[in-house]
PDB file of C-alpha atoms in Angstrom:
ATOM      1  CA  UNK A   1    -127.352 143.160  64.906  1.00  0.00           C
ATOM      2  CA  UNK A   2    -124.304 141.035  65.249  1.00  0.00           C
ATOM      3  CA  UNK A   3    -125.489 138.902  68.155  1.00  0.00           C
ATOM      4  CA  UNK A   4    -125.733 135.180  67.661  1.00  0.00           C
ATOM      5  CA  UNK A   5    -128.790 133.084  68.446  1.00  0.00           C
ATOM      6  CA  UNK A   6    -127.121 131.603  71.540  1.00  0.00           C
ATOM      7  CA  UNK A   7    -126.466 135.051  72.996  1.00  0.00           C
ATOM      8  CA  UNK A   8    -130.030 136.122  72.270  1.00  0.00           C
ATOM      9  CA  UNK A   9    -131.376 132.995  73.963  1.00  0.00           C
ATOM     10  CA  UNK A  10    -129.178 133.607  77.007  1.00  0.00           C
ATOM     11  CA  UNK A  11    -130.352 137.208  77.196  1.00  0.00           C
ATOM     12  CA  UNK A  12    -133.998 136.111  76.912  1.00  0.00           C
ATOM     13  CA  UNK A  13    -133.555 133.517  79.640  1.00  0.00           C
ATOM     14  CA  UNK A  14    -131.905 136.124  81.885  1.00  0.00           C
ATOM     15  CA  UNK A  15    -134.837 138.467  81.283  1.00  0.00           C
ATOM     16  CA  UNK A  16    -137.349 135.713  82.133  1.00  0.00           C
ATOM     17  CA  UNK A  17    -135.383 134.869  85.275  1.00  0.00           C
ATOM     18  CA  UNK A  18    -135.311 138.523  86.322  1.00  0.00           C
ATOM     19  CA  UNK A  19    -139.053 138.817  85.716  1.00  0.00           C
ATOM     20  CA  UNK A  20    -139.825 135.715  87.788  1.00  0.00           C
ATOM     21  CA  UNK A  21    -137.570 136.884  90.623  1.00  0.00           C
ATOM     22  CA  UNK A  22    -139.233 140.308  90.631  1.00  0.00           C
ATOM     23  CA  UNK A  23    -142.723 138.775  90.481  1.00  0.00           C
ATOM     24  CA  UNK A  24    -141.902 136.382  93.345  1.00  0.00           C
ATOM     25  CA  UNK A  25    -140.640 139.279  95.475  1.00  0.00           C
ATOM     26  CA  UNK A  26    -143.747 141.388  94.832  1.00  0.00           C
ATOM     27  CA  UNK A  27    -146.613 138.864  94.576  1.00  0.00           C
ATOM     28  CA  UNK A  28    -145.635 135.335  95.644  1.00  0.00           C
ATOM     29  CA  UNK A  29    -149.248 134.159  96.012  1.00  0.00           C
ATOM     30  CA  UNK A  30    -150.154 135.137  92.444  1.00  0.00           C
ATOM     31  CA  UNK A  31    -147.013 133.492  91.055  1.00  0.00           C
ATOM     32  CA  UNK A  32    -147.610 130.309  93.081  1.00  0.00           C
ATOM     33  CA  UNK A  33    -151.249 130.098  91.952  1.00  0.00           C
ATOM     34  CA  UNK A  34    -150.177 130.548  88.315  1.00  0.00           C
ATOM     35  CA  UNK A  35    -147.597 127.771  88.740  1.00  0.00           C
ATOM     36  CA  UNK A  36    -150.202 125.402  90.241  1.00  0.00           C
ATOM     37  CA  UNK A  37    -152.657 126.217  87.450  1.00  0.00           C
ATOM     38  CA  UNK A  38    -150.004 125.612  84.798  1.00  0.00           C
ATOM     39  CA  UNK A  39    -149.030 122.274  86.358  1.00  0.00           C
ATOM     40  CA  UNK A  40    -152.692 121.260  86.575  1.00  0.00           C
ATOM     41  CA  UNK A  41    -153.039 121.928  82.872  1.00  0.00           C
ATOM     42  CA  UNK A  42    -149.804 120.283  81.702  1.00  0.00           C
ATOM     43  CA  UNK A  43    -149.408 117.239  83.978  1.00  0.00           C
ATOM     44  CA  UNK A  44    -152.455 115.287  82.724  1.00  0.00           C
ATOM     45  CA  UNK A  45    -151.139 115.590  79.184  1.00  0.00           C
ATOM     46  CA  UNK A  46    -147.792 113.973  80.061  1.00  0.00           C
ATOM     47  CA  UNK A  47    -149.025 111.525  82.706  1.00  0.00           C
ATOM     48  CA  UNK A  48    -148.751 107.797  81.921  1.00  0.00           C
ATOM     49  CA  UNK A  49    -152.117 107.259  83.628  1.00  0.00           C
ATOM     50  CA  UNK A  50    -153.782 109.165  80.783  1.00  0.00           C
ATOM     51  CA  UNK A  51    -152.820 106.351  78.388  1.00  0.00           C
ATOM     52  CA  UNK A  52    -154.342 103.653  80.589  1.00  0.00           C
ATOM     53  CA  UNK A  53    -157.474 105.696  81.270  1.00  0.00           C
ATOM     54  CA  UNK A  54    -157.996 106.090  77.526  1.00  0.00           C
ATOM     55  CA  UNK A  55    -157.480 102.345  76.979  1.00  0.00           C
ATOM     56  CA  UNK A  56    -160.018 101.475  79.700  1.00  0.00           C
ATOM     57  CA  UNK A  57    -162.541 104.009  78.402  1.00  0.00           C
ATOM     58  CA  UNK A  58    -162.264 102.626  74.879  1.00  0.00           C
ATOM     59  CA  UNK A  59    -162.871  99.044  76.020  1.00  0.00           C
ATOM     60  CA  UNK A  60    -165.904  99.788  78.186  1.00  0.00           C
ATOM     61  CA  UNK A  61    -169.117 100.173  76.180  1.00  0.00           C
ATOM     62  CA  UNK A  62    -170.927 103.484  76.371  1.00  0.00           C
ATOM     63  CA  UNK A  63    -174.397 101.903  76.398  1.00  0.00           C
ATOM     64  CA  UNK A  64    -174.850  98.753  78.430  1.00  0.00           C
ATOM     65  CA  UNK A  65    -177.304  96.210  77.020  1.00  0.00           C
ATOM     66  CA  UNK A  66    -180.586  95.665  78.779  1.00  0.00           C
ATOM     67  CA  UNK A  67    -180.767  92.149  80.215  1.00  0.00           C
ATOM     68  CA  UNK A  68    -183.063  89.999  78.078  1.00  0.00           C
ATOM     69  CA  UNK A  69    -184.239  86.457  78.479  1.00  0.00           C
ATOM     70  CA  UNK A  70    -182.426  84.284  75.956  1.00  0.00           C
ATOM     71  CA  UNK A  71    -184.834  82.242  73.872  1.00  0.00           C
ATOM     72  CA  UNK A  72    -182.130  80.950  71.528  1.00  0.00           C
ATOM     73  CA  UNK A  73    -182.902  83.362  68.689  1.00  0.00           C
ATOM     74  CA  UNK A  74    -180.516  86.129  69.800  1.00  0.00           C
ATOM     75  CA  UNK A  75    -176.929  84.974  69.130  1.00  0.00           C
ATOM     76  CA  UNK A  76    -175.215  88.275  70.013  1.00  0.00           C
ATOM     77  CA  UNK A  77    -176.697  88.483  73.530  1.00  0.00           C
ATOM     78  CA  UNK A  78    -174.952  86.391  76.197  1.00  0.00           C
ATOM     79  CA  UNK A  79    -177.088  83.706  77.804  1.00  0.00           C
ATOM     80  CA  UNK A  80    -175.648  84.575  81.214  1.00  0.00           C
ATOM     81  CA  UNK A  81    -174.148  87.876  82.469  1.00  0.00           C
ATOM     82  CA  UNK A  82    -170.838  86.125  83.264  1.00  0.00           C
ATOM     83  CA  UNK A  83    -170.455  84.705  79.757  1.00  0.00           C
ATOM     84  CA  UNK A  84    -167.296  86.196  78.205  1.00  0.00           C
ATOM     85  CA  UNK A  85    -168.467  88.214  75.205  1.00  0.00           C
ATOM     86  CA  UNK A  86    -166.892  91.343  73.844  1.00  0.00           C
ATOM     87  CA  UNK A  87    -163.285  92.622  73.937  1.00  0.00           C
ATOM     88  CA  UNK A  88    -160.696  90.727  75.945  1.00  0.00           C
ATOM     89  CA  UNK A  89    -159.564  92.652  79.041  1.00  0.00           C
ATOM     90  CA  UNK A  90    -156.574  90.503  80.036  1.00  0.00           C
ATOM     91  CA  UNK A  91    -154.257  93.457  79.457  1.00  0.00           C
ATOM     92  CA  UNK A  92    -156.103  95.273  82.250  1.00  0.00           C
ATOM     93  CA  UNK A  93    -155.532  92.416  84.692  1.00  0.00           C
ATOM     94  CA  UNK A  94    -151.778  92.478  84.001  1.00  0.00           C
ATOM     95  CA  UNK A  95    -151.297  96.126  84.971  1.00  0.00           C
TER      96      UNK A  95
END
């Protein structure tokens, strides 16, 4: 085999192109559904919204505390629901 890697890559790409053209001519619905399925799998991985969704999910607690009446002996429970306790979410307001 005296072919170079560039020639082999070109030949492989030509074969893939010929296969896709043949598949589109014979079964366009199957090829289109495969393309939509592939995009549905790949696009969430490269979407910038995935980063922000992960940041929001990490800042929101999984279990919300049950409201309790503050008698002064529970320092980690806010006295009022609007009292700012927990992680700062200013980065979310700036989006």
